[in-house]
PDB file of C-alpha atoms in Angstrom:
ATOM      1  CA  MET A   1     -91.239 -73.736-187.852  1.00 50.00           C
ATOM      2  CA  PRO A   2     -91.651 -71.506-190.898  1.00 44.00           C
ATOM      3  CA  GLN A   3     -88.871 -69.148-192.055  1.00 50.00           C
ATOM      4  CA  TYR A   4     -89.093 -65.576-190.944  1.00 51.00           C
ATOM      5  CA  ILE A   5     -89.694 -63.035-193.690  1.00 46.00           C
ATOM      6  CA  LYS A   6     -88.829 -59.488-192.514  1.00 52.00           C
ATOM      7  CA  TYR A   7     -91.458 -57.766-194.146  1.00 57.00           C
ATOM      8  CA  SER A   8     -94.248 -60.331-194.486  1.00 63.00           C
ATOM      9  CA  PRO A   9     -97.930 -59.216-194.283  1.00 75.00           C
ATOM     10  CA  GLU A  10     -99.510 -58.753-191.026  1.00 86.00           C
ATOM     11  CA  TYR A  11    -103.140 -59.403-191.209  1.00 91.00           C
ATOM     12  CA  ILE A  12    -105.696 -57.326-189.154  1.00 91.00           C
ATOM     13  CA  LEU A  13    -109.158 -58.593-188.258  1.00 93.00           C
ATOM     14  CA  HIS A  14    -111.318 -56.470-190.305  1.00 94.00           C
ATOM     15  CA  ARG A  15    -114.608 -58.003-189.472  1.00 95.00           C
ATOM     16  CA  SER A  16    -115.684 -61.040-187.285  1.00 97.00           C
ATOM     17  CA  GLY A  17    -118.561 -63.413-186.663  1.00 97.00           C
ATOM     18  CA  ILE A  18    -120.550 -62.212-189.553  1.00 97.00           C
ATOM     19  CA  THR A  19    -123.777 -64.357-189.831  1.00 97.00           C
ATOM     20  CA  ALA A  20    -126.061 -62.517-192.316  1.00 96.00           C
ATOM     21  CA  ALA A  21    -125.426 -60.692-195.589  1.00 96.00           C
ATOM     22  CA  ASP A  22    -124.669 -56.827-195.286  1.00 92.00           C
ATOM     23  CA  SER A  23    -127.145 -54.283-196.536  1.00 86.00           C
ATOM     24  CA  THR A  24    -125.907 -50.993-195.413  1.00 77.00           C
ATOM     25  CA  PHE A  25    -122.470 -49.550-196.427  1.00 82.00           C
ATOM     26  CA  THR A  26    -122.560 -45.919-195.227  1.00 83.00           C
ATOM     27  CA  SER A  27    -120.073 -45.761-192.180  1.00 90.00           C
ATOM     28  CA  TYR A  28    -116.546 -44.764-193.174  1.00 92.00           C
ATOM     29  CA  ASP A  29    -115.316 -46.092-189.740  1.00 91.00           C
ATOM     30  CA  HIS A  30    -116.101 -49.580-190.761  1.00 92.00           C
ATOM     31  CA  GLY A  31    -113.474 -49.342-193.598  1.00 93.00           C
ATOM     32  CA  VAL A  32    -109.985 -50.357-193.870  1.00 93.00           C
ATOM     33  CA  ASN A  33    -107.574 -47.494-194.566  1.00 92.00           C
ATOM     34  CA  THR A  34    -104.974 -48.718-197.125  1.00 90.00           C
ATOM     35  CA  SER A  35    -103.263 -45.300-197.702  1.00 86.00           C
ATOM     36  CA  TYR A  36     -99.778 -46.820-197.554  1.00 84.00           C
ATOM     37  CA  TYR A  37    -100.465 -49.727-200.043  1.00 88.00           C
ATOM     38  CA  LYS A  38    -101.117 -50.397-203.647  1.00 91.00           C
ATOM     39  CA  LYS A  39    -102.465 -53.858-202.960  1.00 92.00           C
ATOM     40  CA  ALA A  40    -104.422 -55.574-200.327  1.00 93.00           C
ATOM     41  CA  ASN A  41    -104.591 -59.386-199.337  1.00 94.00           C
ATOM     42  CA  ILE A  42    -107.955 -60.507-198.248  1.00 96.00           C
ATOM     43  CA  GLN A  43    -108.608 -63.683-196.185  1.00 97.00           C
ATOM     44  CA  VAL A  44    -112.020 -65.139-195.886  1.00 99.00           C
ATOM     45  CA  VAL A  45    -112.272 -67.599-192.781  1.00 98.00           C
ATOM     46  CA  PRO A  46    -115.865 -69.460-192.706  1.00 99.00           C
ATOM     47  CA  SER A  47    -116.987 -71.630-189.949  1.00 98.00           C
ATOM     48  CA  GLY A  48    -120.026 -73.567-188.815  1.00 98.00           C
ATOM     49  CA  GLY A  49    -120.803 -74.689-192.447  1.00 97.00           C
ATOM     50  CA  ALA A  50    -120.491 -71.228-193.881  1.00 98.00           C
ATOM     51  CA  ASN A  51    -119.636 -70.883-197.701  1.00 98.00           C
ATOM     52  CA  PRO A  52    -119.687 -66.955-198.122  1.00 98.00           C
ATOM     53  CA  THR A  53    -119.624 -64.662-201.022  1.00 98.00           C
ATOM     54  CA  VAL A  54    -117.738 -61.451-200.403  1.00 98.00           C
ATOM     55  CA  ASN A  55    -117.608 -58.233-202.235  1.00 97.00           C
ATOM     56  CA  VAL A  56    -114.820 -55.395-202.050  1.00 98.00           C
ATOM     57  CA  MET A  57    -116.159 -51.975-202.016  1.00 97.00           C
ATOM     58  CA  TRP A  58    -114.443 -48.378-202.024  1.00 96.00           C
ATOM     59  CA  TRP A  59    -115.381 -45.341-199.992  1.00 95.00           C
ATOM     60  CA  CYS A  60    -116.914 -42.464-202.172  1.00 96.00           C
ATOM     61  CA  GLU A  61    -116.828 -39.330-200.185  1.00 95.00           C
ATOM     62  CA  SER A  62    -119.383 -37.498-202.466  1.00 96.00           C
ATOM     63  CA  ALA A  63    -122.050 -40.279-201.871  1.00 94.00           C
ATOM     64  CA  SER A  64    -121.100 -40.899-198.173  1.00 94.00           C
ATOM     65  CA  LYS A  65    -121.022 -44.571-198.658  1.00 95.00           C
ATOM     66  CA  PHE A  66    -119.011 -47.501-199.916  1.00 95.00           C
ATOM     67  CA  ILE A  67    -119.605 -48.219-203.588  1.00 96.00           C
ATOM     68  CA  ASN A  68    -118.757 -51.118-206.027  1.00 94.00           C
ATOM     69  CA  GLU A  69    -116.365 -50.771-209.000  1.00 93.00           C
ATOM     70  CA  HIS A  70    -118.160 -50.726-212.288  1.00 93.00           C
ATOM     71  CA  VAL A  71    -117.556 -54.545-212.486  1.00 93.00           C
ATOM     72  CA  ALA A  72    -117.855 -55.698-208.947  1.00 94.00           C
ATOM     73  CA  ILE A  73    -114.926 -57.413-207.097  1.00 96.00           C
ATOM     74  CA  GLU A  74    -117.022 -60.332-205.932  1.00 97.00           C
ATOM     75  CA  LYS A  75    -115.559 -63.787-204.739  1.00 98.00           C
ATOM     76  CA  ALA A  76    -117.641 -66.719-204.106  1.00 98.00           C
ATOM     77  CA  GLY A  77    -116.776 -69.316-201.431  1.00 97.00           C
ATOM     78  CA  ILE A  78    -115.100 -72.525-202.568  1.00 97.00           C
ATOM     79  CA  GLY A  79    -116.688 -74.771-200.139  1.00 97.00           C
ATOM     80  CA  ALA A  80    -118.264 -75.093-196.565  1.00 98.00           C
ATOM     81  CA  ASN A  81    -115.738 -74.049-193.876  1.00 98.00           C
ATOM     82  CA  THR A  82    -112.847 -73.596-196.573  1.00 98.00           C
ATOM     83  CA  PRO A  83    -110.782 -70.400-196.006  1.00 99.00           C
ATOM     84  CA  PHE A  84    -109.607 -68.563-199.202  1.00 98.00           C
ATOM     85  CA  GLU A  85    -107.483 -65.653-200.029  1.00 98.00           C
ATOM     86  CA  PHE A  86    -107.506 -63.083-202.872  1.00 98.00           C
ATOM     87  CA  THR A  87    -105.554 -59.898-203.664  1.00 96.00           C
ATOM     88  CA  VAL A  88    -106.972 -56.555-204.846  1.00 96.00           C
ATOM     89  CA  ASP A  89    -105.546 -53.311-206.148  1.00 95.00           C
ATOM     90  CA  CYS A  90    -106.521 -50.909-203.374  1.00 92.00           C
ATOM     91  CA  LEU A  91    -104.320 -48.090-204.543  1.00 91.00           C
ATOM     92  CA  ARG A  92    -104.243 -46.364-201.311  1.00 89.00           C
ATOM     93  CA  ARG A  93    -108.190 -46.166-200.933  1.00 93.00           C
ATOM     94  CA  THR A  94    -110.423 -46.958-198.082  1.00 95.00           C
ATOM     95  CA  MET A  95    -112.098 -50.356-198.563  1.00 95.00           C
ATOM     96  CA  PHE A  96    -114.859 -52.421-197.013  1.00 96.00           C
ATOM     97  CA  VAL A  97    -115.264 -56.192-197.435  1.00 97.00           C
ATOM     98  CA  ALA A  98    -118.852 -56.833-197.432  1.00 97.00           C
ATOM     99  CA  VAL A  99    -120.459 -60.218-197.185  1.00 97.00           C
ATOM    100  CA  SER A 100    -123.070 -60.478-199.984  1.00 96.00           C
ATOM    101  CA  ALA A 101    -124.149 -64.044-199.364  1.00 97.00           C
ATOM    102  CA  ILE A 102    -124.098 -66.439-196.348  1.00 97.00           C
ATOM    103  CA  SER A 103    -126.731 -69.005-195.542  1.00 94.00           C
ATOM    104  CA  THR A 104    -125.403 -70.684-192.359  1.00 97.00           C
ATOM    105  CA  GLY A 105    -122.402 -70.423-189.984  1.00 98.00           C
ATOM    106  CA  SER A 106    -120.325 -67.301-189.718  1.00 98.00           C
ATOM    107  CA  VAL A 107    -117.331 -65.728-191.389  1.00 98.00           C
ATOM    108  CA  ASP A 108    -114.245 -63.723-190.312  1.00 98.00           C
ATOM    109  CA  ILE A 109    -112.492 -61.355-192.746  1.00 97.00           C
ATOM    110  CA  LEU A 110    -108.732 -60.405-192.350  1.00 95.00           C
ATOM    111  CA  VAL A 111    -106.883 -57.848-194.471  1.00 94.00           C
ATOM    112  CA  SER A 112    -103.229 -57.029-194.958  1.00 91.00           C
ATOM    113  CA  GLY A 113    -101.432 -54.464-197.079  1.00 88.00           C
ATOM    114  CA  ALA A 114     -98.894 -55.422-199.772  1.00 83.00           C
ATOM    115  CA  ASP A 115     -96.691 -53.615-202.285  1.00 79.00           C
ATOM    116  CA  LEU A 116     -95.913 -50.341-200.354  1.00 74.00           C
ATOM    117  CA  ALA A 117     -96.977 -47.188-202.078  1.00 64.00           C
ATOM    118  CA  HIS A 118     -94.584 -44.193-201.842  1.00 58.00           C
ATOM    119  CA  PRO A 119     -96.023 -40.829-201.045  1.00 57.00           C
ATOM    120  CA  GLU A 120     -96.096 -38.557-204.165  1.00 53.00           C
TER     121      GLU A 120
END
């Protein structure tokens, strides 16, 4: 049994069973609010032969949609059915993890907060 770390990240299921690339990013309700965190850990868990590419986007109130950073935060899969994790600087923003490419199978995306941000 692993050791217990008192403040270890608790992952939430952001998206489940995604079988096709996303095309619309206009619903704020589909995002993840990271208002208490400076960083977010993202786990990508493919199945059924999937080797997805994901893209982290940020909510833009004036455009009423999720948008990319100037240099997109995009991560390619590392092999069929091979889960991977990466960390982004969320800086207390609302984010959406889009699937930009998937040809077979499905993928689940989980998110946790890291590095608590103090209210200023």
